[in-house]
CSV table of N, CA and C in Angstrom, one decimal:
chain,number,residue,atom,x,y,z
H,11,THR,N,32.2,24.1,36.3
H,11,THR,CA,31.3,23.3,35.4
H,11,THR,C,29.0,23.8,35.7
H,12,VAL,N,28.6,23.9,35.1
H,12,VAL,CA,27.6,25.3,35.7
H,12,VAL,C,26.4,24.3,35.9
H,13,VAL,N,25.9,24.6,36.2
H,13,VAL,CA,23.9,23.2,36.3
H,13,VAL,C,22.8,24.4,36.9
H,14,LEU,N,21.5,24.5,35.5
H,14,LEU,CA,21.3,26.2,36.0
H,14,LEU,C,19.9,25.0,36.7
H,15,ALA,N,18.7,25.2,37.6
H,15,ALA,CA,18.6,24.5,37.4
H,15,ALA,C,16.7,25.0,37.8
H,16,ASN,N,15.8,24.9,37.6
H,16,ASN,CA,14.4,25.9,37.5
H,16,ASN,C,13.6,24.7,37.8
H,17,MET,N,12.4,26.3,38.3
H,17,MET,CA,11.8,25.2,39.1
H,17,MET,C,10.2,24.1,38.2
H,18,ARG,N,10.4,24.9,37.2
H,18,ARG,CA,8.6,23.5,35.9
H,18,ARG,C,7.4,24.6,36.5
H,19,ARG,N,7.0,23.6,36.6
H,19,ARG,CA,5.9,23.6,36.8
H,19,ARG,C,6.0,23.7,39.2
H,20,GLY,N,6.7,23.9,38.8
H,20,GLY,CA,6.7,23.5,40.6
H,20,GLY,C,6.7,25.4,41.4
H,21,GLY,N,7.5,26.1,40.3
H,21,GLY,CA,7.5,27.3,40.7
H,21,GLY,C,8.6,29.0,39.1
H,22,ASN,N,8.4,30.2,39.9
H,22,ASN,CA,8.9,30.5,38.8
H,22,ASN,C,10.0,30.9,39.6
H,23,ALA,N,11.2,30.2,39.4
H,23,ALA,CA,12.7,30.2,40.2
H,23,ALA,C,13.5,30.0,38.9
H,24,LEU,N,15.1,30.7,38.9
H,24,LEU,CA,16.0,29.6,38.7
H,24,LEU,C,17.3,29.4,39.6
H,25,VAL,N,17.8,28.6,39.9
H,25,VAL,CA,18.5,28.5,40.8
H,25,VAL,C,20.3,27.8,39.6
H,26,ALA,N,20.7,28.4,40.5
H,26,ALA,CA,23.4,28.0,39.3
H,26,ALA,C,23.5,27.2,40.0
H,27,LEU,N,24.5,26.6,40.1
H,27,LEU,CA,25.5,25.1,41.2
H,27,LEU,C,26.7,25.2,40.3
H,28,ASP,N,27.5,25.0,40.5
H,28,ASP,CA,28.2,25.1,40.9
H,28,ASP,C,28.7,23.8,40.7
H,29,VAL,N,29.0,22.4,39.9
H,29,VAL,CA,29.4,21.0,40.2
H,29,VAL,C,30.3,20.6,39.5
H,30,THR,N,31.3,21.4,39.4
H,30,THR,CA,33.2,20.8,38.9
H,30,THR,C,33.1,19.9,39.7
H,31,ALA,N,33.1,19.7,41.4
H,31,ALA,CA,33.6,18.7,41.7
H,31,ALA,C,31.9,17.8,42.6
H,32,PRO,N,31.3,17.7,41.3
H,32,PRO,CA,30.1,16.3,41.3
H,32,PRO,C,29.1,16.0,42.4
H,33,THR,N,30.4,16.0,43.8
H,33,THR,CA,29.6,15.2,45.0
H,33,THR,C,29.5,16.5,45.8
H,34,ASP,N,30.4,18.1,46.0
H,34,ASP,CA,29.9,18.1,46.8
H,34,ASP,C,29.9,20.1,45.7
H,35,PRO,N,29.2,19.7,45.4
H,35,PRO,CA,28.4,21.0,44.5
H,35,PRO,C,27.9,22.6,45.1
H,36,LEU,N,28.1,23.7,45.2
H,36,LEU,CA,28.2,24.8,45.5
H,36,LEU,C,26.9,25.8,44.5
H,37,PHE,N,26.3,26.5,45.2
H,37,PHE,CA,25.4,27.7,45.2
H,37,PHE,C,25.8,28.8,45.1
H,38,MET,N,25.6,29.1,43.7
H,38,MET,CA,26.0,30.7,43.5
H,38,MET,C,25.1,31.5,43.2
H,39,TRP,N,24.3,31.4,42.5
H,39,TRP,CA,22.5,32.3,42.8
H,39,TRP,C,21.9,31.7,42.9
H,40,GLN,N,20.6,32.6,43.1
H,40,GLN,CA,19.3,32.1,42.2
H,40,GLN,C,18.2,33.9,42.0
H,41,PHE,N,17.3,32.8,40.5
H,41,PHE,CA,17.3,34.6,40.2
H,41,PHE,C,16.1,34.5,40.3
H,42,TYR,N,15.2,35.1,40.4
H,42,TYR,CA,13.2,35.8,40.4
H,42,TYR,C,13.0,36.8,39.6
H,43,HIS,N,11.7,36.4,39.2
H,43,HIS,CA,11.2,38.1,38.5
H,43,HIS,C,10.2,37.3,38.7
H,44,SER,N,9.0,39.1,39.2
H,44,SER,CA,7.8,38.8,39.8
H,44,SER,C,6.8,38.2,37.8
H,45,GLY,N,7.5,38.8,37.3
H,45,GLY,CA,7.5,38.6,35.2
H,45,GLY,C,7.4,37.2,35.3
H,46,MET,N,7.7,36.3,36.5
H,46,MET,CA,7.8,34.7,35.6
H,46,MET,C,7.1,33.7,35.6
H,47,GLY,N,6.9,32.9,34.0
H,47,GLY,CA,5.7,32.0,34.6
H,47,GLY,C,6.4,30.9,34.9
H,48,LEU,N,5.3,29.8,35.1
H,48,LEU,CA,6.1,28.9,35.4
H,48,LEU,C,7.5,28.5,35.0
H,49,ALA,N,8.9,27.9,34.8
H,49,ALA,CA,10.1,28.3,34.4
H,49,ALA,C,9.4,26.7,32.9
H,50,TYR,N,9.3,26.0,32.3
H,50,TYR,CA,8.8,25.7,31.0
H,50,TYR,C,10.5,25.5,30.2
H,51,GLY,N,10.8,25.8,30.2
H,51,GLY,CA,11.4,26.2,29.3
H,51,GLY,C,12.6,25.9,29.6
H,52,THR,N,14.0,25.0,29.0
H,52,THR,CA,15.0,24.8,29.4
H,52,THR,C,16.1,26.2,29.8
H,53,PRO,N,17.2,27.2,30.3
H,53,PRO,CA,18.0,27.5,30.3
H,53,PRO,C,18.9,27.6,29.5
H,54,ALA,N,19.4,28.1,29.0
H,54,ALA,CA,20.5,27.8,27.8
H,54,ALA,C,22.0,28.9,28.3
H,55,ILE,N,23.1,28.3,28.3
H,55,ILE,CA,24.2,28.4,28.5
H,55,ILE,C,25.0,29.0,27.1
H,56,GLY,N,25.8,30.1,26.7
H,56,GLY,CA,26.7,30.3,25.7
H,56,GLY,C,27.7,31.8,26.1
H,57,VAL,N,28.2,31.8,25.0
H,57,VAL,CA,30.0,32.3,25.9
H,57,VAL,C,29.3,34.0,24.8
H,58,VAL,N,29.5,35.2,24.4
H,58,VAL,CA,29.6,36.3,24.0
H,58,VAL,C,30.3,37.2,23.9
H,59,PHE,N,30.4,38.4,23.5
H,59,PHE,CA,31.8,38.9,23.5
H,59,PHE,C,30.3,40.5,24.0
H,60,THR,N,31.1,40.8,24.5
H,60,THR,CA,30.3,41.8,25.5
H,60,THR,C,30.9,43.4,26.6
H,61,ASP,N,30.4,44.6,26.9
H,61,ASP,CA,31.0,45.3,27.2
H,61,ASP,C,30.6,44.8,28.9
H,62,TRP,N,32.0,44.7,29.2
H,62,TRP,CA,32.2,44.7,30.5
H,62,TRP,C,32.9,45.6,31.5
H,63,GLY,N,31.6,45.7,32.8
H,63,GLY,CA,32.6,47.6,33.1
H,63,GLY,C,33.6,48.0,31.8
H,64,GLY,N,33.8,48.2,30.9
H,64,GLY,CA,34.7,49.4,29.6
H,64,GLY,C,34.7,49.0,29.5
H,65,ARG,N,35.5,47.1,29.2
H,65,ARG,CA,35.9,46.7,28.4
H,65,ARG,C,34.8,45.0,27.4
H,66,LEU,N,35.7,45.1,26.6
H,66,LEU,CA,35.1,44.3,26.2
H,66,LEU,C,36.2,42.6,26.6
H,67,ALA,N,34.7,41.4,26.7
H,67,ALA,CA,35.2,40.2,27.1
H,67,ALA,C,35.0,39.6,27.1
H,68,GLU,N,34.9,38.5,26.5
H,68,GLU,CA,33.7,37.1,26.3
H,68,GLU,C,33.5,36.4,27.8
H,69,ARG,N,32.0,36.6,28.5
H,69,ARG,CA,30.7,36.7,29.1
H,69,ARG,C,29.8,34.9,28.4
H,70,ALA,N,30.1,34.2,29.9
H,70,ALA,CA,29.6,32.6,30.1
H,70,ALA,C,27.3,33.7,29.7
H,71,ILE,N,26.9,33.5,29.8
H,71,ILE,CA,25.4,34.0,30.0
H,71,ILE,C,24.9,33.1,29.8
H,72,ALA,N,23.5,33.5,30.7
H,72,ALA,CA,22.6,32.6,30.5
H,72,ALA,C,21.2,32.9,30.0
H,73,LEU,N,19.9,32.0,29.0
H,73,LEU,CA,19.1,32.6,28.2
H,73,LEU,C,18.2,32.1,29.5
H,74,VAL,N,16.5,32.8,29.9
H,74,VAL,CA,15.9,32.7,30.8
H,74,VAL,C,15.0,33.2,29.9
H,75,PRO,N,14.3,31.5,29.7
H,75,PRO,CA,12.4,32.6,28.9
H,75,PRO,C,11.8,32.4,30.3
H,76,GLY,N,10.9,33.7,30.0
H,76,GLY,CA,10.0,34.3,31.2
H,76,GLY,C,8.4,32.7,31.7
H,77,GLY,N,8.6,32.5,30.4
H,77,GLY,CA,7.7,31.1,31.1
H,77,GLY,C,7.1,30.9,30.8
H,78,LEU,N,6.0,30.1,31.1
H,78,LEU,CA,3.9,29.9,30.2
H,78,LEU,C,3.7,31.6,31.2
H,79,GLY,N,2.7,32.0,30.0
H,79,GLY,CA,1.9,32.5,30.3
H,79,GLY,C,0.1,33.1,30.6
H,80,GLU,N,-0.2,33.8,30.9
H,80,GLU,CA,-1.4,33.3,31.7
H,80,GLU,C,-2.5,34.1,30.1
H,81,LEU,N,-3.0,33.2,30.1
H,81,LEU,CA,-4.5,34.3,28.7
H,81,LEU,C,-5.3,35.4,29.4
H,82,ASP,N,-5.0,36.5,28.4
H,82,ASP,CA,-6.1,37.9,28.1
H,82,ASP,C,-7.5,37.4,28.6
H,83,THR,N,-8.7,37.2,29.3
H,83,THR,CA,-9.2,36.3,28.7
H,83,THR,C,-10.7,37.4,29.0
H,84,LYS,N,-10.2,38.4,28.9
H,84,LYS,CA,-12.0,39.9,28.5
H,84,LYS,C,-11.2,39.9,27.1
H,85,ALA,N,-10.5,39.5,27.0
H,85,ALA,CA,-10.1,40.3,25.2
H,85,ALA,C,-10.1,38.7,24.0
H,86,PRO,N,-11.1,39.3,23.0
H,86,PRO,CA,-11.9,38.3,21.5
H,86,PRO,C,-10.8,36.9,21.8
H,87,PRO,N,-10.8,36.4,21.2
H,87,PRO,CA,-9.7,35.1,20.6
H,87,PRO,C,-9.2,36.0,19.0
H,88,ARG,N,-8.1,35.3,19.3
H,88,ARG,CA,-6.5,35.7,18.0
H,88,ARG,C,-7.2,37.8,18.2
H,89,SER,N,-7.1,38.3,18.9
H,89,SER,CA,-7.6,39.9,18.4
H,89,SER,C,-6.5,40.3,19.0
H,90,CYS,N,-5.3,39.6,19.3
H,90,CYS,CA,-4.3,41.3,19.7
H,90,CYS,C,-3.0,40.9,18.1
H,91,LYS,N,-3.0,42.4,18.4
H,91,LYS,CA,-2.3,42.7,16.6
H,91,LYS,C,-0.6,42.2,17.8
H,92,LEU,N,0.1,41.0,16.6
H,92,LEU,CA,1.5,41.3,16.7
H,92,LEU,C,2.8,43.1,17.0
H,93,LYS,N,3.3,42.9,17.7
H,93,LYS,CA,4.3,44.2,17.5
H,93,LYS,C,5.5,44.0,16.3
H,94,LYS,N,6.5,41.8,16.6
H,94,LYS,CA,6.8,41.5,16.0
H,94,LYS,C,6.0,40.4,15.1
H,95,ARG,N,5.5,40.7,14.1
H,95,ARG,CA,5.1,39.7,12.8
H,95,ARG,C,6.2,38.7,12.8
H,96,PRO,N,6.2,37.5,12.3
H,96,PRO,CA,7.0,37.4,12.0
H,96,PRO,C,7.1,36.9,10.0
H,97,LYS,N,8.4,36.8,9.5
H,97,LYS,CA,7.9,36.4,8.1
H,97,LYS,C,7.3,35.9,7.9
H,98,ARG,N,7.5,36.3,6.0
H,98,ARG,CA,6.1,35.4,5.2
H,98,ARG,C,7.1,33.8,5.1
H,99,GLY,N,6.9,33.1,5.6
H,99,GLY,CA,7.3,31.8,4.8
H,99,GLY,C,7.1,30.4,4.6
H,100,LYS,N,7.0,29.8,4.7
H,100,LYS,CA,5.4,28.5,5.2
H,100,LYS,C,4.9,27.9,5.3
H,101,GLY,N,4.3,28.7,6.3
H,101,GLY,CA,3.6,29.2,7.4
H,101,GLY,C,2.6,30.0,7.1
H,102,GLY,N,3.3,31.5,6.2
H,102,GLY,CA,2.9,32.4,5.6
H,102,GLY,C,2.6,33.3,7.6
H,103,SER,N,2.2,34.8,6.3
H,103,SER,CA,3.3,35.9,8.6
H,103,SER,C,1.5,35.7,8.5
H,104,ARG,N,1.9,36.2,9.9
H,104,ARG,CA,0.1,35.6,11.0
H,104,ARG,C,0.6,37.4,11.9
H,105,ALA,N,-0.5,37.8,11.6
H,105,ALA,CA,-0.2,39.4,12.4
H,105,ALA,C,-1.3,40.0,14.0
H,106,LEU,N,-1.5,38.2,14.2
H,106,LEU,CA,-3.1,38.1,15.7
H,106,LEU,C,-2.6,36.7,16.1
H,107,ALA,N,-2.8,37.6,16.7
H,107,ALA,CA,-2.8,36.4,18.1
H,107,ALA,C,-3.6,35.9,19.2
H,108,ARG,N,-3.2,35.0,19.6
H,108,ARG,CA,-4.6,35.2,21.9
H,108,ARG,C,-3.3,36.4,22.2
H,109,CYS,N,-4.5,36.6,23.2
H,109,CYS,CA,-4.3,38.1,24.0
H,109,CYS,C,-3.1,36.9,24.8
H,110,TYR,N,-2.2,38.1,26.3
H,110,TYR,CA,-1.7,37.3,27.3
H,110,TYR,C,-1.8,38.7,28.0
H,111,GLN,N,-1.8,38.6,29.0
H,111,GLN,CA,-1.5,38.8,30.1
H,111,GLN,C,0.1,39.4,30.2
H,112,ASN,N,0.8,40.1,31.6
H,112,ASN,CA,1.8,39.8,31.2
H,112,ASN,C,3.5,39.5,32.1
H,113,LEU,N,2.1,37.8,32.0
H,113,LEU,CA,3.2,37.4,33.5
H,113,LEU,C,3.9,35.4,32.1
H,114,GLY,N,5.0,35.8,31.1
H,114,GLY,CA,5.8,35.3,31.6
H,114,GLY,C,6.1,36.2,29.5
H,115,ARG,N,6.6,36.8,29.4
H,115,ARG,CA,6.9,37.5,28.0
H,115,ARG,C,8.0,38.6,28.4
H,116,TYR,N,8.9,38.0,28.9
H,116,TYR,CA,10.9,38.3,29.7
H,116,TYR,C,11.4,36.9,29.1
H,117,LEU,N,12.4,37.6,29.0
H,117,LEU,CA,14.2,37.2,28.3
H,117,LEU,C,14.9,37.6,29.3
H,118,TRP,N,15.5,37.0,30.0
H,118,TRP,CA,16.4,37.2,30.3
H,118,TRP,C,17.5,36.7,30.8
H,119,ALA,N,19.5,38.0,29.9
H,119,ALA,CA,20.2,37.3,29.4
H,119,ALA,C,21.0,37.2,31.0
H,120,ILE,N,21.5,36.9,31.2
H,120,ILE,CA,22.2,36.4,32.8
H,120,ILE,C,23.5,35.8,32.9
H,121,ASP,N,24.1,37.5,34.4
H,121,ASP,CA,25.9,36.7,33.5
H,121,ASP,C,25.9,35.7,34.6
H,122,LEU,N,26.3,34.3,34.0
H,122,LEU,CA,26.8,32.9,34.8
H,122,LEU,C,27.3,33.0,36.1
H,123,GLY,N,28.4,33.3,36.0
H,123,GLY,CA,29.5,33.6,37.3
H,123,GLY,C,28.7,34.3,38.1
H,124,THR,N,27.9,36.3,38.2
H,124,THR,CA,27.7,37.0,39.1
H,124,THR,C,26.6,37.1,38.9
H,125,GLY,N,25.5,36.8,38.6
H,125,GLY,CA,23.8,36.1,38.1
H,125,GLY,C,23.4,37.8,38.0
H,126,VAL,N,24.0,38.5,37.4
H,126,VAL,CA,23.3,39.7,37.3
H,126,VAL,C,22.8,40.0,36.4
H,127,VAL,N,22.0,40.4,35.8
H,127,VAL,CA,20.7,40.1,34.8
H,127,VAL,C,21.5,41.4,34.1
H,128,ILE,N,21.8,41.1,32.7
H,128,ILE,CA,22.4,42.1,31.9
H,128,ILE,C,22.1,42.6,30.6
H,129,ARG,N,20.2,41.7,30.3
H,129,ARG,CA,19.6,42.5,29.7
H,129,ARG,C,18.7,41.6,29.3
H,130,GLU,N,17.1,42.5,29.4
H,130,GLU,CA,16.3,42.1,30.4
H,130,GLU,C,15.4,42.4,29.0
H,131,PHE,N,14.7,41.7,28.4
H,131,PHE,CA,13.6,42.0,27.1
H,131,PHE,C,12.7,42.1,28.1
H,132,ASP,N,11.1,42.4,28.3
H,132,ASP,CA,10.0,42.3,28.8
H,132,ASP,C,8.6,42.6,28.2
H,133,PHE,N,8.0,41.8,28.0
H,133,PHE,CA,6.1,42.3,28.4
H,133,PHE,C,6.4,43.8,26.4
H,134,ASN,N,7.0,45.1,26.7
H,134,ASN,CA,7.5,45.2,25.9
H,134,ASN,C,8.5,45.1,24.1
H,135,ASP,N,8.6,44.8,24.7
H,135,ASP,CA,9.1,43.0,23.4
H,135,ASP,C,9.2,42.2,23.5
H,136,PHE,N,8.1,41.4,23.7
H,136,PHE,CA,6.8,40.3,23.1
H,136,PHE,C,5.5,40.5,23.8
H,137,ASP,N,4.6,40.0,23.1
H,137,ASP,CA,3.5,40.3,23.1
H,137,ASP,C,3.2,39.1,23.6
H,138,VAL,N,3.7,38.0,23.2
H,138,VAL,CA,3.3,36.4,23.7
H,138,VAL,C,3.7,36.1,25.0
H,139,PRO,N,4.1,35.0,25.4
H,139,PRO,CA,4.7,34.6,27.3
H,139,PRO,C,5.6,33.8,25.9
H,140,VAL,N,7.8,33.7,26.2
H,140,VAL,CA,8.6,33.2,26.1
H,140,VAL,C,8.8,31.7,27.0
H,141,VAL,N,8.2,30.4,25.8
H,141,VAL,CA,8.3,29.2,27.2
H,141,VAL,C,9.1,28.2,26.4
H,142,GLY,N,9.9,28.9,25.6
H,142,GLY,CA,10.7,27.9,24.6
H,142,GLY,C,12.0,27.5,25.6
H,143,SER,N,13.1,26.8,24.9
H,143,SER,CA,14.2,26.1,25.4
H,143,SER,C,15.3,26.8,24.7
H,144,PRO,N,15.9,28.9,24.1
H,144,PRO,CA,16.4,28.7,24.6
H,144,PRO,C,18.0,28.8,23.2
H,145,VAL,N,18.7,28.4,22.4
H,145,VAL,CA,19.8,26.9,21.3
H,145,VAL,C,20.7,28.3,20.6
H,146,PHE,N,21.8,28.5,22.0
H,146,PHE,CA,22.3,29.5,20.9
H,146,PHE,C,23.3,29.4,19.4
H,147,PHE,N,23.3,29.9,19.2
H,147,PHE,CA,24.5,29.4,17.1
H,147,PHE,C,25.8,30.3,17.1
H,148,GLN,N,26.8,29.8,17.5
H,148,GLN,CA,28.3,29.5,16.5
H,148,GLN,C,28.8,29.4,15.7
H,149,GLY,N,29.4,30.6,14.8
H,149,GLY,CA,29.6,30.0,13.4
H,149,GLY,C,30.3,28.6,13.3
H,150,SER,N,31.6,28.4,14.6
H,150,SER,CA,31.6,26.8,14.2
H,150,SER,C,32.8,27.1,15.9
H,151,ALA,N,32.5,25.3,15.8
H,151,ALA,CA,33.1,24.9,17.4
H,151,ALA,C,33.9,26.0,18.3
H,152,GLY,N,33.8,26.3,19.5
H,152,GLY,CA,34.7,26.7,20.4
H,152,GLY,C,33.7,27.6,19.6
H,153,ALA,N,33.8,28.7,19.7
H,153,ALA,CA,33.3,30.3,18.6
H,153,ALA,C,32.0,31.2,19.4
H,154,VAL,N,32.7,31.7,19.7
H,154,VAL,CA,31.6,32.9,20.9
H,154,VAL,C,29.8,32.7,19.9
H,155,ALA,N,29.2,33.1,20.2
H,155,ALA,CA,27.2,32.8,19.7
H,155,ALA,C,28.1,34.6,19.6
H,156,THR,N,26.9,34.7,18.0
H,156,THR,CA,26.0,35.5,17.4
H,156,THR,C,25.3,35.5,17.4
H,157,ARG,N,24.4,34.7,18.0
H,157,ARG,CA,22.6,34.0,17.4
H,157,ARG,C,21.9,33.3,18.8
H,158,ALA,N,20.4,33.1,18.5
H,158,ALA,CA,20.9,32.5,19.7
H,158,ALA,C,18.4,32.2,18.4
H,159,PHE,N,18.3,31.8,19.4
H,159,PHE,CA,17.1,31.2,19.0
H,159,PHE,C,16.0,30.4,20.1
H,160,PHE,N,14.4,30.8,20.1
H,160,PHE,CA,13.7,30.2,20.6
H,160,PHE,C,12.2,31.5,20.5
H,161,THR,N,12.0,30.5,21.0
H,161,THR,CA,10.1,29.8,20.6
H,161,THR,C,9.1,30.9,22.1
H,162,ASP,N,7.7,31.4,21.3
H,162,ASP,CA,7.2,31.2,22.0
H,162,ASP,C,5.6,31.2,22.6
H,163,GLN,N,5.1,30.8,23.2
H,163,GLN,CA,3.6,30.3,23.5
H,163,GLN,C,3.1,30.2,22.1
H,164,GLU,N,2.7,31.0,21.6
H,164,GLU,CA,2.0,30.7,20.0
H,164,GLU,C,2.6,29.8,18.7
H,165,GLY,N,3.9,29.2,18.7
H,165,GLY,CA,5.1,29.0,18.6
H,165,GLY,C,5.3,30.2,17.1
H,166,ILE,N,5.4,31.1,17.1
H,166,ILE,CA,6.5,32.0,16.5
H,166,ILE,C,8.0,31.4,17.4
H,167,VAL,N,8.8,31.5,15.6
H,167,VAL,CA,10.7,31.4,16.5
H,167,VAL,C,10.7,32.7,16.4
H,168,TYR,N,11.5,32.9,17.1
H,168,TYR,CA,12.9,34.3,16.7
H,168,TYR,C,14.2,34.2,17.0
H,169,ARG,N,14.9,34.3,16.4
H,169,ARG,CA,15.9,34.9,16.8
H,169,ARG,C,16.6,36.5,17.9
H,170,ILE,N,17.7,36.4,18.8
H,170,ILE,CA,18.2,37.2,18.9
H,170,ILE,C,19.9,37.8,18.2
H,171,ASP,N,20.1,38.9,18.2
H,171,ASP,CA,20.6,39.4,17.5
H,171,ASP,C,22.2,39.4,18.8
H,172,PHE,N,23.4,39.0,19.1
H,172,PHE,CA,24.4,39.4,19.8
H,172,PHE,C,25.1,40.0,19.2
H,173,SER,N,25.1,40.3,18.3
H,173,SER,CA,26.1,41.0,16.8
H,173,SER,C,27.2,41.8,17.6
H,174,ASP,N,26.1,43.2,18.7
H,174,ASP,CA,26.3,44.0,19.1
H,174,ASP,C,26.7,43.7,20.4
H,175,HIS,N,28.5,44.5,21.1
H,175,HIS,CA,29.0,45.4,22.4
H,175,HIS,C,27.7,45.5,22.8
H,176,ASP,N,27.3,46.0,23.2
H,176,ASP,CA,26.2,47.0,23.6
H,176,ASP,C,25.4,46.4,24.3
H,177,PRO,N,24.8,45.7,24.9
H,177,PRO,CA,23.5,44.6,25.7
H,177,PRO,C,22.7,45.0,25.6
H,178,ASP,N,22.1,47.0,24.8
H,178,ASP,CA,21.3,47.9,25.3
H,178,ASP,C,20.7,47.4,23.6
H,179,ASN,N,22.0,46.8,23.1
H,179,ASN,CA,21.2,47.2,21.7
H,179,ASN,C,21.1,46.1,21.3
H,180,TRP,N,21.1,44.5,21.7
H,180,TRP,CA,20.7,43.5,21.3
H,180,TRP,C,19.9,43.6,20.5
H,181,ALA,N,19.1,42.9,19.7
H,181,ALA,CA,17.9,42.5,19.0
H,181,ALA,C,17.3,41.8,19.4
H,182,ILE,N,15.7,41.7,19.4
H,182,ILE,CA,14.7,41.2,18.4
H,182,ILE,C,14.7,40.7,17.7
H,183,GLU,N,13.9,39.7,17.2
H,183,GLU,CA,13.3,39.5,15.6
H,183,GLU,C,12.4,38.2,15.3
H,184,ALA,N,11.4,38.2,14.9
H,184,ALA,CA,10.4,37.4,14.8
H,184,ALA,C,10.7,36.5,13.8
H,185,LEU,N,10.3,35.5,13.4
H,185,LEU,CA,11.1,35.2,11.1
H,185,LEU,C,10.3,34.3,11.4
């Protein structure tokens, strides 16, 4: 049994503890990245099929949002063109958002057992900091996750697709 504890407003790091024996927790690993903002979103734990060491395996991963970002104060309000635009829906699509610096514009997929980052999405993938708590989707109880959903600091909802077994091919789409 693993617990992930982030620092919230206290910082930009994450600690994994094995709490199989709750009265005697064991430190597993710590994650820190200079691109992580204050950690508001709660990391999610799920199981995916992935290529691990040249073999297909079920791996437990943590999806860790990038955290609170900082506005680019030199840019006019709502002047940044979104690379990943939401699809047209009830709220309509939008092409512009507030401009942000790179801090928080990340999402990490971390192997739960080792603490190794198996995929990093960064400011080339997101225009806005990722603050929402990810949620894994499994087709049925006990199944591996095929997708996860999360939000950014502007309220845009994203879907990440794990159907490809190569993490380099995992795709993110703004909904």
